[in-house]
Coordinates of C-alpha atoms in Angstrom, one line a residue:
Chain O
M9 CA 21.9 28.8 -20.5
E10 CA 19.0 29.5 -23.0
E11 CA 20.0 26.4 -24.9
N12 CA 19.8 24.4 -21.9
R13 CA 16.4 25.7 -21.2
E14 CA 15.1 24.7 -24.7
E15 CA 16.5 21.2 -24.4
L16 CA 15.1 20.7 -20.9
M17 CA 11.7 22.0 -21.9
E18 CA 11.6 19.3 -24.7
I19 CA 12.6 16.6 -22.1
L20 CA 9.9 17.8 -19.7
E21 CA 7.1 18.2 -22.3
D22 CA 7.9 14.8 -23.8
T23 CA 7.3 13.2 -20.5
R24 CA 4.3 15.1 -19.3
P25 CA 2.9 17.0 -22.2
E26 CA -0.2 18.2 -20.2
L27 CA 1.8 20.2 -17.7
D28 CA 2.5 24.0 -17.9
F29 CA 6.2 23.6 -17.1
E30 CA 6.9 27.2 -17.7
N31 CA 4.7 28.7 -14.8
E32 CA 4.7 25.8 -12.4
T33 CA 7.0 26.3 -9.2
A34 CA 5.9 23.4 -7.1
L35 CA 6.2 20.4 -9.5
I36 CA 7.1 18.2 -6.6
D37 CA 5.3 19.7 -3.8
D38 CA 2.0 19.7 -5.5
Q39 CA 2.6 16.1 -6.7
L40 CA 2.4 17.1 -10.3
L41 CA 5.3 14.8 -11.0
D42 CA 5.5 11.3 -9.5
S43 CA 8.6 9.2 -9.0
F44 CA 8.3 7.4 -12.3
D45 CA 8.4 10.8 -14.1
I46 CA 11.2 12.1 -11.9
I47 CA 13.4 9.0 -12.8
S48 CA 12.7 9.2 -16.5
I49 CA 13.5 12.9 -16.5
V50 CA 16.7 12.5 -14.4
S51 CA 17.9 9.8 -16.9
E52 CA 17.0 11.9 -19.9
I53 CA 18.9 14.9 -18.4
N54 CA 22.0 12.8 -17.7
D55 CA 22.0 11.8 -21.4
T56 CA 21.2 15.1 -23.0
F57 CA 23.5 17.1 -20.8
D58 CA 26.2 14.5 -20.2
I59 CA 26.0 14.9 -16.6
S60 CA 25.5 12.6 -13.8
I61 CA 22.7 13.5 -11.2
N62 CA 23.4 11.2 -8.4
V63 CA 21.3 10.2 -5.4
N64 CA 22.7 13.2 -3.3
D65 CA 21.2 15.6 -6.0
L66 CA 18.0 13.7 -5.9
L67 CA 16.1 16.2 -3.7
P68 CA 12.7 17.8 -4.3
E69 CA 13.9 21.3 -4.2
N70 CA 16.1 20.7 -7.3
F71 CA 13.0 19.6 -9.3
N72 CA 10.2 21.9 -8.3
S73 CA 10.6 24.2 -11.2
V74 CA 12.3 24.6 -14.7
D75 CA 14.7 27.2 -13.1
A76 CA 15.7 24.7 -10.2
I77 CA 16.4 22.1 -12.6
L78 CA 18.4 24.3 -14.8
A79 CA 20.3 25.6 -11.8
L80 CA 21.2 21.9 -10.9
I81 CA 22.2 21.2 -14.6
K82 CA 24.4 24.3 -14.5
K83 CA 26.1 23.2 -11.2
L84 CA 26.8 19.8 -12.4
Q85 CA 28.3 21.1 -15.8
E86 CA 30.7 23.3 -13.8
E87 CA 31.9 20.5 -11.5
Chain R
M170 CA -11.5 -13.8 19.7
S171 CA -11.1 -10.3 20.8
N172 CA -13.1 -9.0 23.7
T173 CA -13.4 -5.7 21.9
R174 CA -16.9 -5.3 20.7
N175 CA -16.5 -2.0 18.8
I176 CA -13.2 -0.6 17.6
L177 CA -13.9 2.8 19.1
E178 CA -13.3 1.3 22.5
Y179 CA -9.6 1.5 21.6
L180 CA -9.7 5.3 21.0
E181 CA -12.1 5.9 24.0
K182 CA -9.7 4.2 26.3
T183 CA -6.5 5.5 24.8
A184 CA -7.9 9.2 24.8
R185 CA -8.6 8.8 28.5
R186 CA -5.2 7.3 29.3
L187 CA -3.1 9.5 27.2
P188 CA -5.2 12.6 26.3
D189 CA -2.3 14.8 25.3
K190 CA -0.1 12.4 23.4
V191 CA 0.2 12.9 19.7
A192 CA -1.7 10.3 17.8
F193 CA -1.0 11.4 14.2
V194 CA 1.6 13.6 12.5
C195 CA 1.2 14.8 8.9
E196 CA 3.6 17.3 7.8
E197 CA 2.9 20.5 10.0
D198 CA -0.4 19.1 11.3
R199 CA -0.6 16.9 14.3
I200 CA -3.5 15.7 16.6
T201 CA -3.6 14.3 20.0
F202 CA -5.7 11.4 21.2
S203 CA -8.2 13.6 23.1
Q204 CA -8.6 16.0 20.1
L205 CA -9.0 13.0 17.7
R206 CA -11.8 11.6 20.0
R207 CA -13.5 14.9 20.6
R208 CA -13.6 15.9 16.8
A209 CA -14.4 12.5 15.5
A210 CA -17.2 12.0 18.1
S211 CA -18.8 15.3 17.5
Y212 CA -18.7 15.1 13.8
G213 CA -20.0 11.4 14.1
M214 CA -23.0 12.9 16.0
Q215 CA -23.6 15.3 13.3
I216 CA -23.3 12.7 10.7
A217 CA -25.8 10.6 12.7
K218 CA -28.3 13.5 12.7
D219 CA -27.9 14.1 8.9
A220 CA -28.4 10.3 8.3
G221 CA -31.7 10.3 10.4
F222 CA -30.0 8.1 13.0
Q223 CA -29.6 5.1 10.5
T224 CA -27.0 2.7 11.4
R225 CA -24.8 -0.1 9.8
R226 CA -24.9 1.8 6.3
P227 CA -22.1 3.0 4.1
V228 CA -20.9 6.5 4.3
C229 CA -18.3 7.6 1.7
V230 CA -15.5 9.8 2.9
I231 CA -13.8 11.6 -0.1
G232 CA -10.3 12.6 1.1
E233 CA -6.5 12.5 1.0
R234 CA -3.8 10.9 3.1
D235 CA -4.1 13.4 5.9
I236 CA -5.4 13.9 9.4
N237 CA -8.8 15.2 8.2
A238 CA -9.6 12.1 6.4
L239 CA -8.8 10.0 9.5
V240 CA -11.2 12.2 11.7
C241 CA -13.9 11.8 9.1
M242 CA -13.3 8.1 8.9
L243 CA -13.7 7.7 12.7
A244 CA -16.6 10.2 12.6
C245 CA -18.4 7.7 10.4
V246 CA -17.8 4.9 12.9
Y247 CA -19.1 7.0 15.8
S248 CA -22.3 7.7 13.8
G249 CA -23.0 4.1 14.0
N250 CA -22.3 3.5 10.3
F251 CA -19.3 2.3 8.3
Y252 CA -16.8 4.4 6.2
V253 CA -15.5 3.8 2.7
L254 CA -12.6 6.1 1.8
V255 CA -12.3 7.3 -1.7
D256 CA -9.2 9.0 -3.0
S257 CA -10.0 12.7 -3.7
S258 CA -7.4 12.8 -6.3
L259 CA -9.1 10.1 -8.6
P260 CA -10.8 11.4 -11.8
R261 CA -14.2 12.7 -11.2
A262 CA -15.7 10.0 -13.5
R263 CA -14.3 7.4 -11.3
I264 CA -15.6 8.8 -8.1
E265 CA -19.1 9.2 -9.6
K266 CA -18.8 5.6 -10.6
M267 CA -18.0 4.5 -7.1
L268 CA -20.8 6.6 -5.7
E269 CA -23.2 4.9 -8.1
V270 CA -22.2 1.3 -7.4
V271 CA -22.9 1.5 -3.7
D272 CA -26.0 3.0 -2.1
F273 CA -24.2 5.5 0.3
I274 CA -26.4 7.3 2.8
G275 CA -24.3 10.2 2.3
A276 CA -20.6 11.4 1.6
V277 CA -18.3 13.6 3.7
S278 CA -15.8 15.5 1.5
C279 CA -12.6 16.4 3.5
S280 CA -9.8 17.1 1.0
K281 CA -8.4 20.5 0.3
E282 CA -9.9 20.5 -3.0
R283 CA -13.7 20.0 -2.0
Y284 CA -15.6 17.5 -4.0
E285 CA -19.2 18.6 -4.5
N286 CA -22.1 16.3 -5.0
D287 CA -25.3 17.8 -4.0
R288 CA -27.2 14.5 -3.8
L289 CA -24.8 13.1 -1.4
L290 CA -23.0 15.5 0.7
F291 CA -23.8 15.9 4.3
S292 CA -24.0 19.2 6.2
D293 CA -20.8 21.0 7.0
V294 CA -19.2 18.0 9.0
Y295 CA -16.3 18.3 6.6
E296 CA -15.2 21.6 8.2
T297 CA -12.8 19.7 10.3
D298 CA -11.0 22.8 11.7
A299 CA -11.1 22.9 15.5
G300 CA -13.7 25.8 15.6
S301 CA -16.1 24.4 13.0
S302 CA -19.9 24.7 13.5
A303 CA -20.4 21.0 14.0
A304 CA -18.0 20.9 17.0
V305 CA -19.5 23.8 18.8
A306 CA -23.1 22.8 18.0
C307 CA -23.2 20.2 20.9
T308 CA -21.7 20.2 24.3
Q309 CA -19.2 17.6 25.7
E310 CA -22.0 16.1 27.7
E311 CA -24.2 15.6 24.8
V312 CA -21.4 14.0 22.8
D313 CA -20.5 11.6 25.7
R314 CA -24.1 10.6 26.0
F315 CA -24.4 10.0 22.2
V316 CA -21.2 7.8 22.3
A317 CA -22.2 5.9 25.3
D318 CA -25.6 5.2 23.7
R319 CA -23.9 4.1 20.3
L320 CA -21.4 1.8 21.9
A321 CA -24.1 0.0 24.1
K322 CA -26.2 -0.7 20.9
S323 CA -23.2 -1.8 18.7
C324 CA -22.6 -5.4 17.8
S325 CA -19.2 -7.1 17.2
F326 CA -20.3 -8.2 13.8
D327 CA -21.3 -4.7 12.7
P328 CA -19.4 -3.5 9.7
L329 CA -16.5 -1.0 10.3
Y330 CA -15.4 0.0 7.0
G331 CA -15.5 -1.0 3.3
I332 CA -12.8 -1.1 0.8
F333 CA -13.0 -0.9 -3.0
T334 CA -11.2 -3.6 -4.9
S335 CA -11.1 -4.0 -8.7
G336 CA -13.1 -6.7 -10.1
T337 CA -12.2 -8.7 -13.1
T338 CA -15.3 -7.3 -14.8
G339 CA -13.9 -3.8 -14.5
D340 CA -16.6 -2.7 -11.8
P341 CA -15.2 -1.9 -8.4
K342 CA -16.4 -4.2 -5.7
L343 CA -16.8 -3.2 -2.1
V344 CA -15.4 -5.5 0.5
V345 CA -17.0 -4.9 4.0
K346 CA -15.1 -5.8 7.3
S347 CA -16.5 -6.1 10.8
H348 CA -15.4 -4.6 14.0
S349 CA -14.7 -8.0 15.5
S350 CA -12.6 -9.2 12.6
L351 CA -10.4 -6.1 12.8
A352 CA -10.1 -6.1 16.5
G353 CA -9.3 -9.7 16.5
F354 CA -6.5 -9.2 14.1
I355 CA -5.1 -6.1 15.6
D356 CA -5.1 -7.7 19.2
M357 CA -3.2 -10.7 17.8
F358 CA -0.8 -8.6 15.6
T359 CA 0.2 -6.2 18.3
E360 CA 0.8 -9.0 20.8
M361 CA 2.9 -11.1 18.4
F362 CA 5.2 -8.2 17.3
G363 CA 5.3 -6.3 20.4
F364 CA 3.6 -3.1 19.6
E365 CA 3.9 -0.7 22.4
E366 CA 3.0 2.9 23.4
S367 CA 6.6 3.9 22.9
D368 CA 6.6 2.9 19.3
V369 CA 6.6 5.4 16.4
L370 CA 5.4 4.2 13.2
G371 CA 6.2 5.7 9.8
N372 CA 3.1 5.3 7.6
Q373 CA 3.5 4.7 3.8
F374 CA 0.3 3.2 2.6
P375 CA -2.6 5.5 1.5
F376 CA -5.6 5.1 3.7
Y377 CA -7.7 3.7 0.9
F378 CA -5.4 0.8 0.7
D379 CA -6.1 -2.0 3.2
A380 CA -2.6 -2.4 4.7
S381 CA -2.8 1.1 6.2
T382 CA -5.5 -0.2 8.7
K383 CA -2.5 -1.8 10.8
D384 CA -0.9 1.7 11.2
L385 CA -4.4 3.3 12.0
F386 CA -5.7 0.9 14.5
C387 CA -2.4 -0.2 16.3
C388 CA -2.2 3.5 17.0
L389 CA -5.6 3.6 18.5
K390 CA -5.1 0.6 20.6
C391 CA -1.6 1.0 21.8
G392 CA -1.5 4.8 22.2
L393 CA 1.6 5.0 19.9
T394 CA 2.2 7.9 17.5
V395 CA 2.0 7.5 13.7
H396 CA 3.8 9.7 11.2
I397 CA 2.2 9.9 7.8
I398 CA 5.3 10.2 5.8
P399 CA 4.7 12.6 2.8
K400 CA 4.2 10.7 -0.4
K401 CA 7.0 12.8 -2.2
Y402 CA 9.5 11.5 0.3
F403 CA 9.2 8.1 -1.4
S404 CA 10.6 9.6 -4.7
F405 CA 13.5 11.2 -2.8
P406 CA 15.5 8.5 -0.6
Q407 CA 17.6 11.2 1.2
Y408 CA 14.3 12.9 2.6
L409 CA 12.9 9.5 3.4
I410 CA 16.1 8.3 5.4
N411 CA 16.3 11.6 7.2
Y412 CA 12.9 11.6 8.1
L413 CA 13.1 8.0 9.7
I414 CA 16.2 9.3 11.6
D415 CA 15.0 12.5 12.6
Q416 CA 11.5 11.2 13.9
K417 CA 13.1 8.2 15.5
I418 CA 10.7 5.8 13.7
T419 CA 10.7 2.4 15.3
K420 CA 8.5 0.3 13.0
I421 CA 7.4 0.5 9.5
I422 CA 4.9 -1.4 7.4
W423 CA 5.7 -0.7 3.7
V424 CA 5.1 -2.0 0.1
P425 CA 8.3 -3.8 -1.0
S426 CA 8.9 -1.3 -3.8
A427 CA 9.5 1.5 -1.1
L428 CA 12.2 -0.7 0.5
S429 CA 13.6 -1.6 -2.8
L430 CA 14.0 2.2 -3.6
V431 CA 16.2 2.5 -0.5
A432 CA 18.3 -0.6 -1.5
N433 CA 18.7 0.3 -5.3
T434 CA 20.0 3.8 -4.3
D435 CA 22.4 2.5 -1.6
S436 CA 20.6 5.0 0.6
L437 CA 21.6 3.4 4.0
R438 CA 25.2 3.9 3.2
N439 CA 24.7 7.2 1.5
F440 CA 22.5 8.8 4.1
G441 CA 22.7 7.0 7.3
I442 CA 21.2 4.1 9.2
P443 CA 18.0 4.8 11.0
E444 CA 19.1 3.3 14.3
T445 CA 15.8 3.5 16.1
L446 CA 14.1 0.9 13.7
T447 CA 13.4 -2.3 15.3
K448 CA 10.9 -4.0 13.0
V449 CA 10.4 -3.7 9.2
F450 CA 7.2 -5.4 7.8
F451 CA 6.5 -5.6 4.0
V452 CA 3.2 -6.4 2.3
G453 CA 1.2 -6.1 -0.8
E454 CA 3.6 -7.8 -3.4
Q455 CA 6.6 -10.2 -3.4
M456 CA 9.8 -8.7 -1.7
P457 CA 12.8 -9.4 -3.9
V458 CA 15.5 -11.2 -1.6
K459 CA 18.4 -9.2 -3.2
Q460 CA 17.0 -5.9 -1.8
L461 CA 16.1 -7.5 1.5
N462 CA 19.4 -8.8 1.9
Y463 CA 20.8 -5.2 1.4
W464 CA 18.6 -4.2 4.5
K465 CA 19.4 -7.2 6.6
N466 CA 23.2 -7.0 6.0
L467 CA 23.3 -3.2 7.0
M468 CA 20.8 -3.6 9.8
P469 CA 21.4 -7.0 11.2
Q470 CA 19.6 -6.1 14.6
V471 CA 16.3 -5.3 12.8
E472 CA 13.6 -8.0 12.4
F473 CA 12.3 -8.3 8.9
I474 CA 8.9 -9.8 8.5
N475 CA 7.0 -10.7 5.4
I476 CA 3.2 -10.6 6.0
Y477 CA 0.6 -11.8 3.7
G478 CA -3.3 -11.3 3.5
A479 CA -6.0 -10.5 1.0
T480 CA -8.5 -7.5 0.9
E481 CA -11.1 -10.1 1.7
T482 CA -9.7 -10.8 5.1
A483 CA -9.1 -8.3 8.0
G484 CA -5.4 -8.0 8.2
N485 CA -3.0 -10.8 7.4
F486 CA -3.1 -14.4 7.9
L487 CA 0.5 -15.7 7.0
Y488 CA 4.0 -14.3 8.2
Y489 CA 7.6 -15.2 7.7
I490 CA 10.4 -13.8 9.9
Y491 CA 13.6 -13.4 7.8
D492 CA 16.2 -14.8 10.2
K493 CA 18.5 -16.7 8.0
I494 CA 20.0 -15.2 4.9
L495 CA 18.8 -16.6 1.5
P496 CA 20.6 -16.4 -1.8
D497 CA 19.6 -13.5 -3.9
D498 CA 17.8 -15.6 -6.6
R499 CA 15.7 -17.4 -4.0
R500 CA 11.9 -16.7 -3.6
L501 CA 11.1 -15.2 -0.1
P502 CA 8.7 -17.6 1.6
T503 CA 5.4 -16.2 2.4
G504 CA 5.3 -18.1 5.7
I505 CA 3.2 -19.8 8.2
P506 CA -0.4 -19.0 9.4
F507 CA -1.0 -16.7 12.3
P508 CA -2.3 -18.2 15.5
D509 CA -6.0 -19.1 15.5
T510 CA -6.1 -19.5 11.7
K511 CA -6.2 -22.4 9.3
V512 CA -4.6 -22.2 5.9
F513 CA -4.3 -24.8 3.3
L514 CA -3.4 -25.3 -0.3
L515 CA -6.3 -26.7 -2.5
K516 CA -5.5 -28.5 -5.7
E517 CA -7.6 -28.1 -8.7
D518 CA -9.0 -31.6 -8.4
G519 CA -10.3 -30.6 -5.1
T520 CA -7.7 -32.4 -2.9
L521 CA -5.2 -30.9 -0.5
V522 CA -1.5 -30.3 -1.5
Q523 CA 0.6 -32.8 0.7
N524 CA 4.0 -32.7 -0.9
T525 CA 6.7 -30.1 -1.2
G526 CA 6.6 -28.5 -4.7
E527 CA 3.0 -29.2 -5.6
M528 CA 0.9 -26.3 -6.3
G529 CA -2.5 -25.2 -4.9
E530 CA -4.8 -22.2 -4.2
I531 CA -4.4 -20.6 -0.9
C532 CA -7.5 -20.9 1.2
V533 CA -8.1 -19.6 4.7
V534 CA -10.5 -20.3 7.5
S535 CA -10.4 -17.5 10.3
N536 CA -12.4 -15.2 12.6
T537 CA -10.8 -12.3 10.6
L538 CA -12.6 -13.1 7.4
S539 CA -14.4 -10.1 6.0
L540 CA -18.2 -9.9 5.5
G541 CA -17.9 -10.4 1.8
Y542 CA -18.8 -8.1 -1.1
Y543 CA -21.4 -5.4 -0.3
G544 CA -24.7 -6.1 -2.2
K545 CA -23.4 -8.8 -4.3
P546 CA -24.3 -12.2 -2.6
E547 CA -23.5 -14.4 -5.6
M548 CA -20.1 -13.0 -6.1
T549 CA -19.4 -13.5 -2.2
G550 CA -20.6 -17.1 -2.4
E551 CA -18.1 -17.8 -5.2
V552 CA -15.1 -17.3 -3.2
F553 CA -16.4 -17.6 0.5
V554 CA -17.4 -21.2 0.5
Q555 CA -18.1 -24.0 2.9
N556 CA -14.9 -25.8 3.7
P557 CA -15.3 -29.2 1.9
F558 CA -13.2 -30.9 4.5
S559 CA -15.4 -29.9 7.4
A560 CA -18.6 -31.6 8.4
Y561 CA -20.2 -28.5 10.2
R562 CA -20.6 -24.9 8.9
E563 CA -17.2 -23.6 8.4
I564 CA -16.6 -20.8 5.7
M565 CA -13.2 -20.6 3.9
Y566 CA -12.1 -17.8 1.7
K567 CA -10.3 -18.8 -1.6
T568 CA -7.6 -16.1 -2.3
G569 CA -7.2 -16.8 -6.0
D570 CA -3.4 -16.9 -5.1
L571 CA -1.4 -20.1 -6.0
A572 CA 1.3 -21.4 -3.7
T573 CA 3.6 -24.3 -2.8
Y574 CA 5.1 -25.6 0.4
D575 CA 8.9 -25.4 0.8
E576 CA 11.1 -28.1 2.7
D577 CA 10.5 -26.2 6.0
G578 CA 6.7 -26.2 5.8
N579 CA 6.4 -22.6 4.8
I580 CA 3.9 -21.6 2.1
V581 CA 5.6 -19.9 -0.8
W582 CA 3.5 -17.6 -2.8
A583 CA 3.7 -18.3 -6.6
S584 CA 1.3 -16.0 -8.6
R585 CA -2.3 -14.8 -8.9
K586 CA -4.2 -17.5 -10.8
D587 CA -4.8 -14.8 -13.3
F588 CA -1.1 -14.4 -13.8
Q589 CA -0.4 -17.9 -14.5
I590 CA -0.2 -18.0 -18.2
K591 CA -0.5 -20.8 -20.8
H592 CA 2.4 -20.3 -23.2
M593 CA 3.4 -22.8 -25.9
G594 CA 1.3 -25.4 -24.1
Y595 CA 3.1 -24.8 -20.7
R596 CA 1.8 -23.4 -17.5
I597 CA 4.2 -20.5 -16.6
E598 CA 4.4 -18.3 -13.5
L599 CA 5.6 -14.9 -14.6
S600 CA 6.9 -14.2 -11.2
E601 CA 9.3 -17.2 -11.7
I602 CA 11.0 -15.3 -14.5
E603 CA 11.0 -12.0 -12.6
I604 CA 12.7 -13.6 -9.6
T605 CA 15.2 -15.5 -11.6
L606 CA 16.3 -12.3 -13.7
G607 CA 15.8 -9.8 -10.9
A608 CA 18.8 -11.6 -9.1
I609 CA 21.2 -10.1 -11.7
P610 CA 23.0 -7.5 -9.5
E611 CA 22.7 -4.6 -11.8
I612 CA 19.0 -4.9 -12.2
G613 CA 16.8 -2.8 -10.0
E614 CA 13.2 -3.5 -10.4
C615 CA 11.8 -5.7 -13.0
C616 CA 8.5 -7.1 -14.1
C617 CA 7.1 -9.8 -16.9
V618 CA 4.0 -9.0 -18.9
Y619 CA 2.3 -11.6 -21.2
D620 CA 0.9 -10.4 -24.4
E621 CA -2.0 -12.7 -25.0
E622 CA -2.5 -11.7 -28.6
K623 CA 1.1 -11.9 -29.8
K624 CA 1.7 -14.9 -27.5
K625 CA 4.9 -13.3 -26.2
I626 CA 6.5 -12.6 -23.0
F627 CA 8.0 -9.2 -22.3
F628 CA 10.6 -8.6 -19.7
Y629 CA 10.8 -5.1 -18.3
Y630 CA 13.8 -4.0 -16.2
Q631 CA 15.3 -1.0 -14.6
A632 CA 19.1 -0.6 -14.8
E633 CA 21.8 1.9 -15.4
R634 CA 22.7 0.5 -18.8
D635 CA 21.5 -2.1 -21.3
L636 CA 21.9 -5.7 -19.8
K637 CA 21.0 -7.6 -22.9
K638 CA 24.0 -9.9 -22.8
E639 CA 23.8 -10.6 -18.9
I640 CA 20.0 -11.2 -19.1
G641 CA 20.4 -13.5 -22.1
K642 CA 23.2 -15.5 -20.2
Q643 CA 20.8 -15.8 -17.1
V644 CA 17.9 -16.8 -19.2
R645 CA 20.0 -19.6 -20.9
E646 CA 21.5 -20.9 -17.6
K647 CA 18.5 -20.8 -15.4
L648 CA 15.2 -21.1 -17.4
P649 CA 13.4 -23.6 -19.4
K650 CA 13.1 -22.7 -23.1
Y651 CA 9.4 -22.0 -23.0
M652 CA 10.0 -19.3 -20.2
F653 CA 12.4 -17.3 -22.4
P654 CA 11.0 -13.8 -22.7
S655 CA 10.9 -12.6 -26.3
K656 CA 12.1 -9.2 -25.5
Y657 CA 14.0 -7.4 -22.8
I658 CA 13.0 -3.7 -22.4
L659 CA 15.3 -1.4 -20.4
L660 CA 13.3 1.4 -18.6
D661 CA 14.6 4.2 -16.5
A662 CA 11.9 3.3 -14.0
L663 CA 9.1 0.9 -13.6
P664 CA 5.6 2.5 -13.2
H665 CA 3.9 2.1 -10.0
N666 CA 0.1 2.3 -9.2
A667 CA -1.3 4.6 -6.4
N668 CA -0.7 1.8 -3.7
G669 CA 3.1 1.8 -4.7
K670 CA 2.9 -1.7 -6.5
I671 CA 4.4 -2.2 -9.9
D672 CA 1.7 -1.2 -12.5
R673 CA 1.3 -4.2 -14.8
K674 CA -1.6 -2.6 -16.8
K675 CA 0.6 0.5 -17.6
L676 CA 3.5 -1.8 -18.7
A677 CA 1.1 -4.0 -20.7
A678 CA 0.0 -0.8 -22.5
M679 CA 3.4 0.5 -23.4

């Protein structure tokens, strides 16, 4: 899990280096990430973790915080 | 011509007829027609006092895509002045620049994060909560008297609103539109496409983008409800489709990219068909036929309508009803003129395009032309010119867009004059490459950018995997050699600007 977090943080910080991902809990609701960011991040996550986030998982609540994204990755890795 | 002299007559009538009907819904927030009228009129009176009862002057509204911004926009109109909405999320420096280039008599800040500028800010009219001081400072009777007086003194050619458009020089220009041009367009548009009280609109365009005025003024005129769909839903197609279904949306006027998102994610199959939809309009950029066919095939009972206009005109002046299915690699026709409108294609040699396939600049003569660029008579005179084919005073607007006629007499948009590039001695429409290569089934969105310095065409596309081979094959089979892009660049997504259009500047900087 910790390993996932590190890799995910790297992806997020590469996409939007100016955001404080550790502490933000409303990345989508506060419109910090736009659709361009989200699609880039999804694609990076898919490649890095060898999972496939499909359109059914493309929900705001799965992307509002680092913990939410980690939970989604974990769920898909276990499937 | 419309017999509406002031656009506020729409709201005055509707608020009397349907006082308790909901006009706008924005997440948890909603406002009825009578609340909207009461708030806007009383803040309008306050603005008028603050402005020393000046009229026909620009007032800046710094706001978001929410109900507060709508109230403040209409309040400026009630004050006898015209509004210019500035997006509060823009960088401060950009807002300051906009405040500098126009001699605003004042500004109203109504976003959650208040923008402060002592020089410009009016007194507390921006407190748009029901119990604000401005609302209680005057009685209903005083407000009614004020409104009656304002309407009696107004002229149909008074300015209603201004909208910033980027100039080629980099300085924003302010296009100003009159009450009569907007009312004329809205009366025609609502009648042609059957907008009714029972309609429910799903708004996508931000209010500082011109296409949103259709949502706003169709609502005020017809007494229909507009849902301001949260911006984030346009990143999450499941939310978007559920919203359309749950709120029983009947008509939408969207940017093509938003419709493409639904098509590219197969969301109508994944999340369901919004059965209540009757009409889908798209405007602002070229709609790709492949994605349009996706919608049309799954929702054959819906009418799909391409509409085209310019910021320099009120509303639109060309339309095309998509009733016969075209092949995926065809360019969607822009269409035929609205009633009471003359449109023609002017060639560079000053003659009119007569034959199919010949290209010319789209020019329009109509009662819905704007009043031109605020404080810039020379710039206005360059594009609003005397119609050379008319022996009396008749002003036409030159759009800067190039187009041809197809066999059926439809005008078919080709490109911006500025996008027409000269490459290896040939004139090239970048959009032609985009349409040809965009027809490859696996490609989602795509865009061509020309690097003037390196003399190279770059093709950016969005797909699940690298399609170098497929693109190469299509290029060889369908395009002349001088149109071959020098590089195909696979992206996870194409960047979009605030209006939802593909951001060519950002791509060029990549």
